[in-house]
PDB file of C-alpha atoms in Angstrom:
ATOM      1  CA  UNK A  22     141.506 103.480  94.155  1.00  0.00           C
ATOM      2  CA  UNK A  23     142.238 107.635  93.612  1.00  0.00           C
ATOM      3  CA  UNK A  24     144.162 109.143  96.287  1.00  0.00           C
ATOM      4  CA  UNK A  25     140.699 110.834  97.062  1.00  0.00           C
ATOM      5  CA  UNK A  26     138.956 107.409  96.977  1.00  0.00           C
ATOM      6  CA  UNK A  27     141.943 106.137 100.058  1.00  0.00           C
ATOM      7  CA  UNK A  28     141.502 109.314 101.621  1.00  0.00           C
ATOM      8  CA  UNK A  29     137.579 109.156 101.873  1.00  0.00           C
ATOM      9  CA  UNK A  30     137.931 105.054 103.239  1.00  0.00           C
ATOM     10  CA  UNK A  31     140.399 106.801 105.899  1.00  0.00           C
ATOM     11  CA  UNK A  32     138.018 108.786 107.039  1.00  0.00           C
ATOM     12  CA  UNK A  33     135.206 107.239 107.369  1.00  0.00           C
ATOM     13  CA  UNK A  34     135.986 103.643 108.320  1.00  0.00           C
ATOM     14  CA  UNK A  35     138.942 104.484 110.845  1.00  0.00           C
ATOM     15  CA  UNK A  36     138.333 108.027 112.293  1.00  0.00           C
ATOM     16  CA  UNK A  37     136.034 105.843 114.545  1.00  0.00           C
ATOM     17  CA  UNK A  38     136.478 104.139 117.919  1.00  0.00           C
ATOM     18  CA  UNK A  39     138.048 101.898 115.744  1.00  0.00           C
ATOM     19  CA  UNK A  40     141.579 104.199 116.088  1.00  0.00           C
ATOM     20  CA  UNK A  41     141.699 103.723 119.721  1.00  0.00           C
ATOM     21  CA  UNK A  42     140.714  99.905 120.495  1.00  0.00           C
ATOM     22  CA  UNK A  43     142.623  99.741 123.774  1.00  0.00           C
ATOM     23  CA  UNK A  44     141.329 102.659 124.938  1.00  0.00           C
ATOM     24  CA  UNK A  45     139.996 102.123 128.639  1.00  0.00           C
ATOM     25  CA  UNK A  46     137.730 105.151 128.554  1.00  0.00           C
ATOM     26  CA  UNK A  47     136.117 107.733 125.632  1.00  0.00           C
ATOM     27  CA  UNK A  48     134.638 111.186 126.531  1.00  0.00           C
ATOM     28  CA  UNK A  49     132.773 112.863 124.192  1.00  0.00           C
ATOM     29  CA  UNK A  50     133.411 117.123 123.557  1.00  0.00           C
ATOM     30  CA  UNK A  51     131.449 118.114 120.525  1.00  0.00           C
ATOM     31  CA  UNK A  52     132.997 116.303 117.463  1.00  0.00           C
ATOM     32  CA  UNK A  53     135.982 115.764 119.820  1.00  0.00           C
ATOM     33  CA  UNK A  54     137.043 111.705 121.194  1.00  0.00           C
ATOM     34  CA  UNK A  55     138.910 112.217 124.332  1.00  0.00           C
ATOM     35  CA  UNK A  56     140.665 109.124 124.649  1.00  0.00           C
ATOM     36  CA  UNK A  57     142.342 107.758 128.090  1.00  0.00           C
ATOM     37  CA  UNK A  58     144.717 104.967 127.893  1.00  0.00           C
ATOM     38  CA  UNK A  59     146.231 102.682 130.893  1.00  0.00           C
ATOM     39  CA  UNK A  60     149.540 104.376 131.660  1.00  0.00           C
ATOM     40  CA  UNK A  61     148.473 108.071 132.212  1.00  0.00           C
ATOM     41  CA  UNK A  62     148.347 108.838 128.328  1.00  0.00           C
ATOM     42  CA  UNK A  63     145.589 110.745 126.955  1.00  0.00           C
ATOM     43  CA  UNK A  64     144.027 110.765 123.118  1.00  0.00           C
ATOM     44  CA  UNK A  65     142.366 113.509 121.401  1.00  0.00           C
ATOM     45  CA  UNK A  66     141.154 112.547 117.777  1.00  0.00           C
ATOM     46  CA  UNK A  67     137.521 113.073 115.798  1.00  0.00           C
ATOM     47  CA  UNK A  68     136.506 112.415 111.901  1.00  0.00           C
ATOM     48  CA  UNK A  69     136.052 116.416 111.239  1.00  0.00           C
ATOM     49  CA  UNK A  70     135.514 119.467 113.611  1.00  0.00           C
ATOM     50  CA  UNK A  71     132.040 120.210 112.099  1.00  0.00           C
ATOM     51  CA  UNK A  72     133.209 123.144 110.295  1.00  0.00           C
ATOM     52  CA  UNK A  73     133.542 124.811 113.694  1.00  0.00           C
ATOM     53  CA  UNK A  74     135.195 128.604 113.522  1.00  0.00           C
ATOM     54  CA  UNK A  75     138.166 129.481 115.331  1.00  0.00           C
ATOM     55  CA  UNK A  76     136.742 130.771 118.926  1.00  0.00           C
ATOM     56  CA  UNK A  77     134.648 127.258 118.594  1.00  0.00           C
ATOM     57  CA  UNK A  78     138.048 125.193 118.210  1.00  0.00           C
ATOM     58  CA  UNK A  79     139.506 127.545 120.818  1.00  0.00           C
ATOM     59  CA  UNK A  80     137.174 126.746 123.290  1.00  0.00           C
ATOM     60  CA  UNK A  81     137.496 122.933 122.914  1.00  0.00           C
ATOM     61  CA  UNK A  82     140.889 122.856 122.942  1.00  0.00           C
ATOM     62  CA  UNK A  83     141.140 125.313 126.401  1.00  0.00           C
ATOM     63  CA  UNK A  84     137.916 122.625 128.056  1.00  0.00           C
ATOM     64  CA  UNK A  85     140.474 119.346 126.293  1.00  0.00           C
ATOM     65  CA  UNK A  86     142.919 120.725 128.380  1.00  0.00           C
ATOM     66  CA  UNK A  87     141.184 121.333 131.370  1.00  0.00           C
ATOM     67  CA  UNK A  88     139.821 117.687 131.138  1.00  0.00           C
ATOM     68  CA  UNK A  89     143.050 116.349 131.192  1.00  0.00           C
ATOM     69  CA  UNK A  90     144.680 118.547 134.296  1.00  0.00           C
ATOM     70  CA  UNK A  91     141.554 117.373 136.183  1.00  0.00           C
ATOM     71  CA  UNK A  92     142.802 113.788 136.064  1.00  0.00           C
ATOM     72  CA  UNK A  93     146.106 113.489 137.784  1.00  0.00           C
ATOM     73  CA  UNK A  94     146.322 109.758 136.566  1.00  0.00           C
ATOM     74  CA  UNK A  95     147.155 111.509 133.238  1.00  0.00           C
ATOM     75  CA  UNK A  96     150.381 112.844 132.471  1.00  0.00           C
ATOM     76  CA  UNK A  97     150.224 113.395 129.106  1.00  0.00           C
ATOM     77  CA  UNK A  98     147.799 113.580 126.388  1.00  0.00           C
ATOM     78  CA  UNK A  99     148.366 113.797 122.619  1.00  0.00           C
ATOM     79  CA  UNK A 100     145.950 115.745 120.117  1.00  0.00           C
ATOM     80  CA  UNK A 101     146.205 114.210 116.943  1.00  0.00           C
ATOM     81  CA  UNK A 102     145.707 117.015 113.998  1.00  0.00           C
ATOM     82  CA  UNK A 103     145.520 115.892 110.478  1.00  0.00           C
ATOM     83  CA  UNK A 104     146.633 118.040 107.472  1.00  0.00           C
ATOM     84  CA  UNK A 105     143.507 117.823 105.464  1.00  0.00           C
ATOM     85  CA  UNK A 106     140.924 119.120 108.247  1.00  0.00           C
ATOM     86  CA  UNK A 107     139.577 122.496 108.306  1.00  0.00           C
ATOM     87  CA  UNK A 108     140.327 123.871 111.457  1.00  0.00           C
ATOM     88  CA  UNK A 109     140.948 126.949 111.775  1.00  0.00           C
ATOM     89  CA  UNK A 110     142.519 128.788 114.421  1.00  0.00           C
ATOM     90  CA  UNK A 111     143.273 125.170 115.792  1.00  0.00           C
ATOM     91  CA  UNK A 112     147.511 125.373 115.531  1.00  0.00           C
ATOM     92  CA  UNK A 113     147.165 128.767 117.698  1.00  0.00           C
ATOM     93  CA  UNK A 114     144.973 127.292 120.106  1.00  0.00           C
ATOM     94  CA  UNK A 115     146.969 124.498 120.609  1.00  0.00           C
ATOM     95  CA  UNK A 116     150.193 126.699 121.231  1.00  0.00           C
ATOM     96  CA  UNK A 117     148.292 128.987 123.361  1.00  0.00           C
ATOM     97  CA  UNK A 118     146.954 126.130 126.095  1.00  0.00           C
ATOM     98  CA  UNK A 119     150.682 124.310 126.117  1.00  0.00           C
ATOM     99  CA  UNK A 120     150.856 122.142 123.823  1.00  0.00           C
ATOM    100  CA  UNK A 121     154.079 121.502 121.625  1.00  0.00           C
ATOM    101  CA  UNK A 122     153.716 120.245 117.999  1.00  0.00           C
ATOM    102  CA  UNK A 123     155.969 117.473 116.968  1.00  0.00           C
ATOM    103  CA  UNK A 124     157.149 115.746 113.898  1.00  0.00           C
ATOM    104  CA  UNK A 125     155.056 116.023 110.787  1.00  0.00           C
ATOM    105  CA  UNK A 126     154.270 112.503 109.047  1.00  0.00           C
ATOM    106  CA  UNK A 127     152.728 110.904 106.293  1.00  0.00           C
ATOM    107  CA  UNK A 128     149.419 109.102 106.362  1.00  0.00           C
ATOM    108  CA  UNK A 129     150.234 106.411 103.800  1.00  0.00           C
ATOM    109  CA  UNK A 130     147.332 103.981 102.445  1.00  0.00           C
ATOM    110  CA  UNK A 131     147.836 101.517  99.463  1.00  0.00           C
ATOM    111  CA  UNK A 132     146.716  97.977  98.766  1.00  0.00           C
ATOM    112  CA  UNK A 133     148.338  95.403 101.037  1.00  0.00           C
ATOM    113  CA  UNK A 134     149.030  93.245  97.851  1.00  0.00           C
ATOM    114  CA  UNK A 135     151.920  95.577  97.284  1.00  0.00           C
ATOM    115  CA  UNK A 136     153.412  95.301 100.078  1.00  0.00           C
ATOM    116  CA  UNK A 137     153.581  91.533 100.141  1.00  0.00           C
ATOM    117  CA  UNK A 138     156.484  90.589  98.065  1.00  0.00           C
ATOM    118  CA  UNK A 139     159.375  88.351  98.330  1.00  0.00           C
ATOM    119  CA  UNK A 140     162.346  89.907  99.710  1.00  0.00           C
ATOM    120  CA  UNK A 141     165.676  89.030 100.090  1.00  0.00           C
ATOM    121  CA  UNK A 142     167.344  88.803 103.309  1.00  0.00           C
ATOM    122  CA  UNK A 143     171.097  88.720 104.327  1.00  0.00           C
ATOM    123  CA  UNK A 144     172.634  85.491 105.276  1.00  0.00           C
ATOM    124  CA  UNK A 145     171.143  84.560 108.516  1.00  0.00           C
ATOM    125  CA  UNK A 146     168.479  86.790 109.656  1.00  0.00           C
ATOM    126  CA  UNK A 147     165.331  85.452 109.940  1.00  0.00           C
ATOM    127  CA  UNK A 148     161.724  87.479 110.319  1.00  0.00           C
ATOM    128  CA  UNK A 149     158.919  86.028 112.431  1.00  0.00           C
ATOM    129  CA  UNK A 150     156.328  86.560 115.169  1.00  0.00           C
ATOM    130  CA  UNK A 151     156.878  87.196 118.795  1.00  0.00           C
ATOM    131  CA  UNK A 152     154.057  86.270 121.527  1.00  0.00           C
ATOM    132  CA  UNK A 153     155.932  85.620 124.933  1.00  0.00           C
ATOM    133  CA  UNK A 154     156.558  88.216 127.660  1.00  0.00           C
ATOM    134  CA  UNK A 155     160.488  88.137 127.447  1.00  0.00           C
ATOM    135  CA  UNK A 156     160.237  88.333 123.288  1.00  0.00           C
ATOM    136  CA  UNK A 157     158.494  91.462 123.543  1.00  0.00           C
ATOM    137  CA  UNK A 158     160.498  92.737 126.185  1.00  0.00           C
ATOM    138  CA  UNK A 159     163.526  92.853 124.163  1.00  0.00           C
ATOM    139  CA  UNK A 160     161.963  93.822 121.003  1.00  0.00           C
ATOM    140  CA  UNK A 161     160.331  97.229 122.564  1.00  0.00           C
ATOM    141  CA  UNK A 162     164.378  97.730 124.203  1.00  0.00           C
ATOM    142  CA  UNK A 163     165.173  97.511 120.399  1.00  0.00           C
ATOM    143  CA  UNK A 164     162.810  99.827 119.556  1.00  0.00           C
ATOM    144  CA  UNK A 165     163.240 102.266 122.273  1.00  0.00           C
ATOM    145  CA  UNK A 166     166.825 102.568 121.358  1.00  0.00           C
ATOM    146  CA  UNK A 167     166.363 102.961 117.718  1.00  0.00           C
ATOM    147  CA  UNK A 168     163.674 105.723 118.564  1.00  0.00           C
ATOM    148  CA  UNK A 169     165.799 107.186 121.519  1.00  0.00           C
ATOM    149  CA  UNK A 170     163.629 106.889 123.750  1.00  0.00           C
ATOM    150  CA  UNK A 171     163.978 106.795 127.831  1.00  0.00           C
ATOM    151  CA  UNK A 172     165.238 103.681 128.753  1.00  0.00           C
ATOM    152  CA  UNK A 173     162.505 102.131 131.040  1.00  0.00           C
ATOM    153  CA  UNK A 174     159.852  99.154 131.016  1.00  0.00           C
ATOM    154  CA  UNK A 175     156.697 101.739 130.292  1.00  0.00           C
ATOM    155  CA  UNK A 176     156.828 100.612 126.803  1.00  0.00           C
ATOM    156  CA  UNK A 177     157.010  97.327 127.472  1.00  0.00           C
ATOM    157  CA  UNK A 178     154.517  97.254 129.828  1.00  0.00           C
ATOM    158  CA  UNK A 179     151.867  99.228 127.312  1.00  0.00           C
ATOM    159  CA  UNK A 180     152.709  96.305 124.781  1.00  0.00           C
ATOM    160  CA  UNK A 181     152.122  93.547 127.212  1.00  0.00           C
ATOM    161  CA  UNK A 182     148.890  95.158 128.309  1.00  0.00           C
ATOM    162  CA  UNK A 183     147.778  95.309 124.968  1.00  0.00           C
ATOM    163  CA  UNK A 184     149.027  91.709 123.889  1.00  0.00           C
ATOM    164  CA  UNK A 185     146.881  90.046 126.482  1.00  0.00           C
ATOM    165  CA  UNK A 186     143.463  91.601 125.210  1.00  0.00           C
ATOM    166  CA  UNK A 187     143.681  89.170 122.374  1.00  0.00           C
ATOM    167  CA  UNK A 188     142.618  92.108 119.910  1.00  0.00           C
ATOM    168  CA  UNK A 189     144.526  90.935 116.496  1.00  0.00           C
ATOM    169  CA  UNK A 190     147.446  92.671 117.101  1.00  0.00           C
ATOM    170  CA  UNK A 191     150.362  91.076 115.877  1.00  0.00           C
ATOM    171  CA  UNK A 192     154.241  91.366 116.917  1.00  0.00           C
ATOM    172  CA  UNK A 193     156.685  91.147 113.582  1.00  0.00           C
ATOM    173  CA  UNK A 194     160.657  91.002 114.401  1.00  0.00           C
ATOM    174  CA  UNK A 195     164.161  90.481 112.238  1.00  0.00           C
ATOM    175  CA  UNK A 196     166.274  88.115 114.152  1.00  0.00           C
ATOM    176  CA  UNK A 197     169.986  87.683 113.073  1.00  0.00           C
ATOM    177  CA  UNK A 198     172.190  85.760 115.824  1.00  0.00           C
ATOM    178  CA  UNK A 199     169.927  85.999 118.312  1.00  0.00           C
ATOM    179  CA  UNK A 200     169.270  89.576 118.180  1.00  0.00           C
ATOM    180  CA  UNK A 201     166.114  91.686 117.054  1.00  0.00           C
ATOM    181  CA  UNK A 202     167.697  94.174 114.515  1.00  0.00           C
ATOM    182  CA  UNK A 203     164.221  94.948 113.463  1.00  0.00           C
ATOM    183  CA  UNK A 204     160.427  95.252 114.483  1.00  0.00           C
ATOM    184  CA  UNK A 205     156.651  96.221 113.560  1.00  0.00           C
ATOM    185  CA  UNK A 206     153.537  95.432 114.802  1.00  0.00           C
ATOM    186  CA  UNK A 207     150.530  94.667 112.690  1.00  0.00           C
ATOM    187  CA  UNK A 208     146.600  96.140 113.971  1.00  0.00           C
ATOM    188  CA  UNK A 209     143.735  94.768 112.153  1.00  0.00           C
ATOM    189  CA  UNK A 210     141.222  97.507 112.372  1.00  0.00           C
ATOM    190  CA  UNK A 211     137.836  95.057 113.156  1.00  0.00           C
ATOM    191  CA  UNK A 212     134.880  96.372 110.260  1.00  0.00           C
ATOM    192  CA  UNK A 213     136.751  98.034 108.501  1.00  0.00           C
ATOM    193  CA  UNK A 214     139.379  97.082 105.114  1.00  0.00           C
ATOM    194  CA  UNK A 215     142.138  98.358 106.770  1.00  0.00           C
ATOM    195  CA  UNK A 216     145.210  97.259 109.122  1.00  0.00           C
ATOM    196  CA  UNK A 217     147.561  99.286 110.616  1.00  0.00           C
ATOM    197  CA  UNK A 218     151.214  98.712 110.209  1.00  0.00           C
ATOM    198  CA  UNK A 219     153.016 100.880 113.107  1.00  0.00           C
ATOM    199  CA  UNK A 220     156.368 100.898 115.374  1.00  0.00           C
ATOM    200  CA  UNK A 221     158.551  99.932 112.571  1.00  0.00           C
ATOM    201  CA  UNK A 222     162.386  99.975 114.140  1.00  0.00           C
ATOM    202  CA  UNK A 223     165.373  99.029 112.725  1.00  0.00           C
ATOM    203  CA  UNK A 224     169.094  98.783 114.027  1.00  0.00           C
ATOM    204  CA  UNK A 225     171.475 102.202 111.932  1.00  0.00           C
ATOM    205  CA  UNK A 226     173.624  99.461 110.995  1.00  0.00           C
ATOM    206  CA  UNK A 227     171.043  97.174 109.169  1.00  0.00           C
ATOM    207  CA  UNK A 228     169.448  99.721 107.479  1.00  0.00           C
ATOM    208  CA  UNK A 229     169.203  99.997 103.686  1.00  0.00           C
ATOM    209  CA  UNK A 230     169.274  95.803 103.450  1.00  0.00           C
ATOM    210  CA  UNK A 231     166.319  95.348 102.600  1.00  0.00           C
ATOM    211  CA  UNK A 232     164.882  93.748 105.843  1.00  0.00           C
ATOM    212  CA  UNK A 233     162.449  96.828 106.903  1.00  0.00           C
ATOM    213  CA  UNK A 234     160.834  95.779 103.919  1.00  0.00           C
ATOM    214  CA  UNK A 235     161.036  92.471 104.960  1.00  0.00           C
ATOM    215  CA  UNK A 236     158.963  93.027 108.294  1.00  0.00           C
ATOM    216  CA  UNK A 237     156.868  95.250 106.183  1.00  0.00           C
ATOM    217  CA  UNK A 238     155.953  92.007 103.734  1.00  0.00           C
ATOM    218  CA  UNK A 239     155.198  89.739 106.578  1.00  0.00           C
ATOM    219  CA  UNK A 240     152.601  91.987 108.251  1.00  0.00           C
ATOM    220  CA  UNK A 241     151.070  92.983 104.575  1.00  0.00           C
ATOM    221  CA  UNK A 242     150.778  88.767 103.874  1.00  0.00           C
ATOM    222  CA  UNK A 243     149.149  88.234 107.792  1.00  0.00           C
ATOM    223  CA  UNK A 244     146.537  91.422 106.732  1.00  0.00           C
ATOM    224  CA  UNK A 245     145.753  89.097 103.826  1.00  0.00           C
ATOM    225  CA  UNK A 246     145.204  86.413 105.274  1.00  0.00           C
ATOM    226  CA  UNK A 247     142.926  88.299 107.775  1.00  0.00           C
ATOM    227  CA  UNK A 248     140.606  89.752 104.794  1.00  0.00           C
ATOM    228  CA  UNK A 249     142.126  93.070 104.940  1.00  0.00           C
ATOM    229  CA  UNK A 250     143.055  94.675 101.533  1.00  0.00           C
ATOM    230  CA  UNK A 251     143.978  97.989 102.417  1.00  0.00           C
ATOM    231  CA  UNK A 252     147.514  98.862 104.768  1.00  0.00           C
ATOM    232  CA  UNK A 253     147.653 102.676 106.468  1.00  0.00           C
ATOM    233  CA  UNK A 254     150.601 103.919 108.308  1.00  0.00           C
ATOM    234  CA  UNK A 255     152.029 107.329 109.877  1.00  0.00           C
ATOM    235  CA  UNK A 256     155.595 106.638 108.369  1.00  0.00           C
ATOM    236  CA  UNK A 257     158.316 109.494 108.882  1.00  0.00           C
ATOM    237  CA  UNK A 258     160.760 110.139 106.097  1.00  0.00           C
ATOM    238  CA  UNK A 259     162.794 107.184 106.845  1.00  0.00           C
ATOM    239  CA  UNK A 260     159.695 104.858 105.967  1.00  0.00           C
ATOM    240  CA  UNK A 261     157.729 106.620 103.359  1.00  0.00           C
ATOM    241  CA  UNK A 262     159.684 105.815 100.824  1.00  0.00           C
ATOM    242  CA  UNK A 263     160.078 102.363 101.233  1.00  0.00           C
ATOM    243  CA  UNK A 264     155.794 102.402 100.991  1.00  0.00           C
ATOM    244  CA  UNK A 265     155.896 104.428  98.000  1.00  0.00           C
ATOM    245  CA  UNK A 266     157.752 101.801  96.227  1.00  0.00           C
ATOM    246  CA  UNK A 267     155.523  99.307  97.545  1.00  0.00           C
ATOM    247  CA  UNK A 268     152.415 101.608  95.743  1.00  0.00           C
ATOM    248  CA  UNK A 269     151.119 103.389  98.952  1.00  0.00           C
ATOM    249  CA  UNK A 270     150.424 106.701  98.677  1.00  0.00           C
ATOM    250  CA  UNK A 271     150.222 109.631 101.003  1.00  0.00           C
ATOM    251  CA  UNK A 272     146.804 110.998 101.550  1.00  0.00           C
ATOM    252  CA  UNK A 273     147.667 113.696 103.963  1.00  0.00           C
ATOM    253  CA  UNK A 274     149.748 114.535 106.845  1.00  0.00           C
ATOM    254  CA  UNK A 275     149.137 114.165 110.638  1.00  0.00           C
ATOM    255  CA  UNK A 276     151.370 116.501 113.354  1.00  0.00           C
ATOM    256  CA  UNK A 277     150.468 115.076 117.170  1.00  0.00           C
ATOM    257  CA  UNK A 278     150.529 117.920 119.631  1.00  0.00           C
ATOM    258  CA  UNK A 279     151.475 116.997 123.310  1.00  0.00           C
ATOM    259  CA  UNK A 280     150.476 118.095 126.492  1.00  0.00           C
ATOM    260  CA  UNK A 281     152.940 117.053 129.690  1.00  0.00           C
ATOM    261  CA  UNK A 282     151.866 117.376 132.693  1.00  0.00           C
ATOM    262  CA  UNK A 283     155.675 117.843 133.756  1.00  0.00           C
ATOM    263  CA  UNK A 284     156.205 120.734 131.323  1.00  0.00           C
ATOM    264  CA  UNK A 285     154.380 123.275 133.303  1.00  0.00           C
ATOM    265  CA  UNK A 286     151.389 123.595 131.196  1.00  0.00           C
ATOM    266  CA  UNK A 287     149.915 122.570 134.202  1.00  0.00           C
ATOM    267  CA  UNK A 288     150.130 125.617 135.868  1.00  0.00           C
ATOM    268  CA  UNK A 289     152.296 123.587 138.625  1.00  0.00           C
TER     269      UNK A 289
END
């Protein structure tokens, strides 16, 4: 498939409820999905802004945010923008009503049978599924340190949520001597091609060892085995090359913008 031909199959088959399956509630604003999530997180996402002008987009983005401060369950929401979109105005608008843009990434698509190669792994690690409660605990610690994240069980507790719907998602880890030194999950995206590959973490001093690509082989052989034939991921500059070599492709880019409650932009 043409880069074009991966980028049309992104948009159509997972710009869909399909890109928030946990989601525990979806409001509708014009073209916009406004997403809640257990855990006070909020979602903004949509397949194109309709070729709205900029006062349009404006507007959306100042009633998104309004939505949002109304609920004081949610302490945070996230609008997802993708590089390809026409949206104009939207950046501005987003500043203007407190939001903060973060890191840029890569959407990467490519066939899963890339990805699914033989790798080599150093003497004694070992990469396999984790299902159980204290499994998953310790591999979202992993990842939270690797990321830098707060150290607390909200993470955790998102994952363990999500584990017990039964949705397909699964939980890939590198073991060596008892230890996770590195972690992905796996999310079959139901009708649709596609599964996700997402969270990948691995310990500074692992790095460059080839086991990354490891996890990364395991969850392209499981979306195989599921009927899925096409892998997408947001992969930061740490990861995207790794795909590349595996024959993914960026498509586009994707920059979340967040909203905290805590920040102020609550007028509070």
């Amino acid at each position: 498939m043409t880069t074009t031909e991966l980028l049309a199959a992104y948009d159509q088959q997972l710009r869909t409820d399909a890109e928030t399956p946990s989601a525990v509630a979806v409001e509708r604003l014009g073209p916009l999905r406004l997403v809640t999530f257990s855990g006070g997180r909020g979602f903004v996402t949509y397949r194109d802004l309709d070729g709205a002008d900029a006062p349009t987009i404006a507007g959306w983005v100042a009633e998104t945010v309004e939505y949002y401060r109304a609920q004081p369950g949610i302490d945070r929401f996230e609008w997802k923008t993708r590089g390809h979109d026409h949206a104009p105005g939207l950046h501005e608008a987003l500043l203007q009503n407190g939001l903060e843009a973060d890191e840029t990434e890569s959407i990467m698509i490519g066939a899963a049978s890339g990805l699914a190669a033989d790798v080599d792994l150093p003497p004694g690690v070992t990469v396999g599924q984790v299902s159980d409660e204290a499994g998953i605990r310790a591999m979202c610690a992993m990842q939270d340190e690797v990321f830098g994240s707060p150290d607390s069980d909200g993470h955790a507790e998102a994952v363990l949520r999500r584990a017990a719907l039964d949705d397909g998602m699964q939980l890939w880890v590198a073991e060596h001597d008892g230890m996770f030194i590195s972690a992905g999950r796996l999310e079959p995206v139901p009708g649709t091609d596609f599964a996700g590959i997402w969270g990948g973490a691995t310990r500074p001093e692992w790095r460059g060892r080839g086991i990354y690509r490891a996890v990364t082989a395991a969850r392209a052989r499981a979306a195989l085995d599921l009927g899925k034939t096409l892998i997408h991921s947001d992969s930061t500059e740490f990861s995207r090359p790794i795909l590349e070599r595996s024959g993914l492709v960026r498509v586009s880019t994707t920059t979340p913008y967040l909203w905290r409650r805590s920040s102020g932009a609550d007028g509070n």
